[in-house]
XYZ file of C-alpha atoms in Angstrom:
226
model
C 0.000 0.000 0.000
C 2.907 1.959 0.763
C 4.700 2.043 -2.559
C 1.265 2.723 -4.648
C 0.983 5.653 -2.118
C 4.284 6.647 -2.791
C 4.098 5.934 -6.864
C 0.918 8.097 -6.779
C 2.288 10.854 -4.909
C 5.326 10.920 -7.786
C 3.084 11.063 -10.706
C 0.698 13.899 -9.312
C 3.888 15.745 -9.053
C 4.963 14.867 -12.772
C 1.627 15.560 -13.580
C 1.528 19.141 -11.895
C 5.287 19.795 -13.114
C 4.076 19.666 -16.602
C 1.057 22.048 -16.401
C 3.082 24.558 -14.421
C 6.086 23.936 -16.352
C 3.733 25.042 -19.784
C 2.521 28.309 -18.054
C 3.678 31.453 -19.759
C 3.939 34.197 -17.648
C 3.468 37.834 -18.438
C 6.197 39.407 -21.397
C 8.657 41.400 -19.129
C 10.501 44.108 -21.102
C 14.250 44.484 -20.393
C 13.188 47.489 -17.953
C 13.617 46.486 -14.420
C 11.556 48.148 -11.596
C 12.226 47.052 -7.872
C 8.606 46.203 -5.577
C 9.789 45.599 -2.377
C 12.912 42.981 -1.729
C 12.348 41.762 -5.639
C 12.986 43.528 -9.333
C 10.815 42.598 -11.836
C 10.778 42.898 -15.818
C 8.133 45.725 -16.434
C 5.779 43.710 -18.721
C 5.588 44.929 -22.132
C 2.952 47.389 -22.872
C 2.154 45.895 -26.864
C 2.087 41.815 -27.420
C 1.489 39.858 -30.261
C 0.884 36.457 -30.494
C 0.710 34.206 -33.194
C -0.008 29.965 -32.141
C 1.490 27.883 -35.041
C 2.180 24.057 -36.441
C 5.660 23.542 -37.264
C 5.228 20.060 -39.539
C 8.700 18.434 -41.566
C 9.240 19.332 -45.571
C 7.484 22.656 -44.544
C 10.752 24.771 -43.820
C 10.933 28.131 -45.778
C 14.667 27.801 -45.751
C 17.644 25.642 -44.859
C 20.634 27.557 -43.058
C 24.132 25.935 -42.333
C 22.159 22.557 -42.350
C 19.089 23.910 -40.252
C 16.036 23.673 -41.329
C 14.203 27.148 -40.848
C 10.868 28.542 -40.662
C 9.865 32.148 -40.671
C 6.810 34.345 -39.198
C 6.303 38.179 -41.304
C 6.248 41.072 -38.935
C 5.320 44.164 -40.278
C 6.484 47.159 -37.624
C 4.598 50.351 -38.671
C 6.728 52.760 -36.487
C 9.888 53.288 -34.495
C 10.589 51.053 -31.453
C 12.472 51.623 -29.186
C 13.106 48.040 -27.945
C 11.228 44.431 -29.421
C 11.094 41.400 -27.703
C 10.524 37.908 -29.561
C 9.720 34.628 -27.396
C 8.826 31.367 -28.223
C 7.571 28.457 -26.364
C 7.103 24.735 -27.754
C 4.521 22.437 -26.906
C 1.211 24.915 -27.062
C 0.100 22.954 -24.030
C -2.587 24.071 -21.627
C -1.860 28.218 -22.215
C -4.551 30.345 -23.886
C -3.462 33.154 -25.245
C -5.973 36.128 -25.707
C -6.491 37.212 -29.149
C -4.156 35.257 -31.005
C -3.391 34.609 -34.501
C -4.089 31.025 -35.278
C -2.738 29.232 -38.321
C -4.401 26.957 -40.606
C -2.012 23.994 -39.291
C -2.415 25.234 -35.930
C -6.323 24.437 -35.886
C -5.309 21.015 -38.055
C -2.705 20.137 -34.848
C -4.207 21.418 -31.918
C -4.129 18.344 -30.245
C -0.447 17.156 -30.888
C 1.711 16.406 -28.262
C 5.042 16.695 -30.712
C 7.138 19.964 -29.487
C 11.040 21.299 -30.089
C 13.931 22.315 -28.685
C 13.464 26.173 -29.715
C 16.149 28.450 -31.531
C 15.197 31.741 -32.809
C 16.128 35.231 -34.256
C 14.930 38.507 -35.181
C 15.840 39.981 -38.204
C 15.568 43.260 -39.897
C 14.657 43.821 -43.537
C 15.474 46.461 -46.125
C 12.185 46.869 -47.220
C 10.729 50.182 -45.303
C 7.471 50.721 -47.302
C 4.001 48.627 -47.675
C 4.660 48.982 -51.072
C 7.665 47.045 -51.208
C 6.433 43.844 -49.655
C 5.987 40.894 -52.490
C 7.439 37.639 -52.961
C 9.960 39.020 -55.327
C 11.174 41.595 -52.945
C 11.300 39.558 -50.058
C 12.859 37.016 -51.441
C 16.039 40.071 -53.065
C 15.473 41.847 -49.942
C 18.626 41.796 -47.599
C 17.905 40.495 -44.425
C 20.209 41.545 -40.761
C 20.494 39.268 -38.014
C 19.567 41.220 -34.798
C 19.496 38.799 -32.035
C 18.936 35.331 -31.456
C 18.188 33.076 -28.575
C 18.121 29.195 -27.701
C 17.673 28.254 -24.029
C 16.140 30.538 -21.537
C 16.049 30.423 -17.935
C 12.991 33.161 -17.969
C 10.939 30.612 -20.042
C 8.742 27.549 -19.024
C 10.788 24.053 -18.828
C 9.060 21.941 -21.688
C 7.623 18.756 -20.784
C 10.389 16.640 -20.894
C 12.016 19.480 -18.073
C 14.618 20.843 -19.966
C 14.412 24.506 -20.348
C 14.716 24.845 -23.781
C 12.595 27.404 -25.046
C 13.359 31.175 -25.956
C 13.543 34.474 -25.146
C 15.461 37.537 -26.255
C 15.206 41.449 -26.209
C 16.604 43.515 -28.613
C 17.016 47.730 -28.024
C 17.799 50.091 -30.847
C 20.623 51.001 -32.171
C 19.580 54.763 -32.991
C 21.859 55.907 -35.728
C 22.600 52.830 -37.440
C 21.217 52.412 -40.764
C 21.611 48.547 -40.034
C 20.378 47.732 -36.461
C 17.696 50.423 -35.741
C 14.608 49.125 -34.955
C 12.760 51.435 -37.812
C 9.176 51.227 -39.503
C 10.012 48.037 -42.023
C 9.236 44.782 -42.505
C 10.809 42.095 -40.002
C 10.765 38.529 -39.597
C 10.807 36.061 -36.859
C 13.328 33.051 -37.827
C 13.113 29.457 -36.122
C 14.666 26.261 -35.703
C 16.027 24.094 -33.588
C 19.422 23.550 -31.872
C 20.059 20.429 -33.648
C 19.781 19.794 -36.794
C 16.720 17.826 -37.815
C 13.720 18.078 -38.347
C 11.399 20.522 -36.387
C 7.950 19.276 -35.674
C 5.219 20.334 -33.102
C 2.626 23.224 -31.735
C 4.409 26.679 -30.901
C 3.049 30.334 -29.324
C 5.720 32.654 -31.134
C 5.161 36.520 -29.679
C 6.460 40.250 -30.693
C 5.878 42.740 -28.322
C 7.187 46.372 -27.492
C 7.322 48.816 -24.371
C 5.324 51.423 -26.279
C 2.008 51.135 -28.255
C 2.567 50.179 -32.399
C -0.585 50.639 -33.549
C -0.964 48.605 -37.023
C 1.508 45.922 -36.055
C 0.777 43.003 -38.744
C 2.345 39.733 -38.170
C 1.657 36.342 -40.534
C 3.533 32.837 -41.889
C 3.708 33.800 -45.338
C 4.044 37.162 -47.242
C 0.577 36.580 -49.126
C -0.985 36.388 -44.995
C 0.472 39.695 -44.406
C -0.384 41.504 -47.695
C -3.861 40.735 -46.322
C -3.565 42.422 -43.624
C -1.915 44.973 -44.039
């Protein structure tokens, strides 16, 4: 009686683990404000969120033998600061007002997730006008930041925390690395490389409001919106 007491006890734990280990908390911008004995992340005041299906042979690209997948952002104004996180399974969060893909809605109830790697990138396309396959595709494209394991982010299920999180701030005065109006794009993969298969939430946010923020999987999404 002892040991199924003691086996139960062990698998409620797992069992809580997981769902707590899933929970996203609230997107803390890289300005710190102290509340008593602690300093918290002052959460970001704009926050997209876009829930996606990452499924094998679907890549958009394949990068020093990693098999990458990209998310449009279209950034209407200056920012002073963006912030780009990523968290693999969906699991048990609901997030308010998000964009759901097509795959998404086909997936919802896989279990599959990945070990998260992603970056932010800046376009030289500035105007609305400028946004088609063609120009995408000739457009050249800067690495900002990237991120693999954070310590900020839930631990996926298997308990490893290997999900992402970065923060980039503007370089004012560079024609290269200032976070200007323009197009943008959110690059994932994993750390490994393989292939990349399971449910995501992928989210853009920003300390200030961006009215007009637009943010899709594929160019033709976006031109919609925009």
């Amino acid at each position: 009686m002892k040991i199924k007491l003691v086996v139960l006890t062990v698998f409620a734990f797992c069992a809580v683990f997981n769902a707590e280990a899933q929970k996203m908390k609230k997107f803390g911008s890289s300005i710190e404000k102290k509340i008593g004995p602690k300093t918290i992340k002052v959460p970001y005041t704009d926050v997209i969120s876009y829930v996606g299906y990452a499924a094998p042979g679907n890549e958009d690209a394949v990068e020093d033998g990693k098999k990458f997948y990209y998310i449009y952002v279209w950034v209407p104004a200056v920012a002073p600061e963006l912030g780009v996180r990523m968290v693999s399974p969906v699991g048990k969060n609901k997030i308010k007002k998000a964009i759901q893909s097509a795959g998404y809605k086909e997936n919802k109830s896989s279990k599959d997730f990945f070990d998260t790697y992603i970056t932010l990138e800046r376009s030289t396309i500035f105007q609305k006008e400028n946004i088609t396959e063609e120009g995408v595709k000739s457009a050249k494209w800067t690495t900002l930041a990237s991120n693999d394991d954070s310590s900020e982010m839930p631990k996926q299920p298997s308990g490893n925390s290997y999900n992402s999180l970065l923060r980039y701030k503007s370089e004012v005065g560079s024609p290269t690395k200032a976070l200007t109006a323009g197009l943008y794009r959110i690059g994932f993969t994993t750390y490994k490389r393989g292939e990349v298969k399971g449910t995501f939430i992928a989210e853009v946010a920003a300390p200030v409001k961006l009215p007009g923020v637009v943010m899709a999987k594929t160019i033709a999404e976006l031109k919609k919106e925009l």
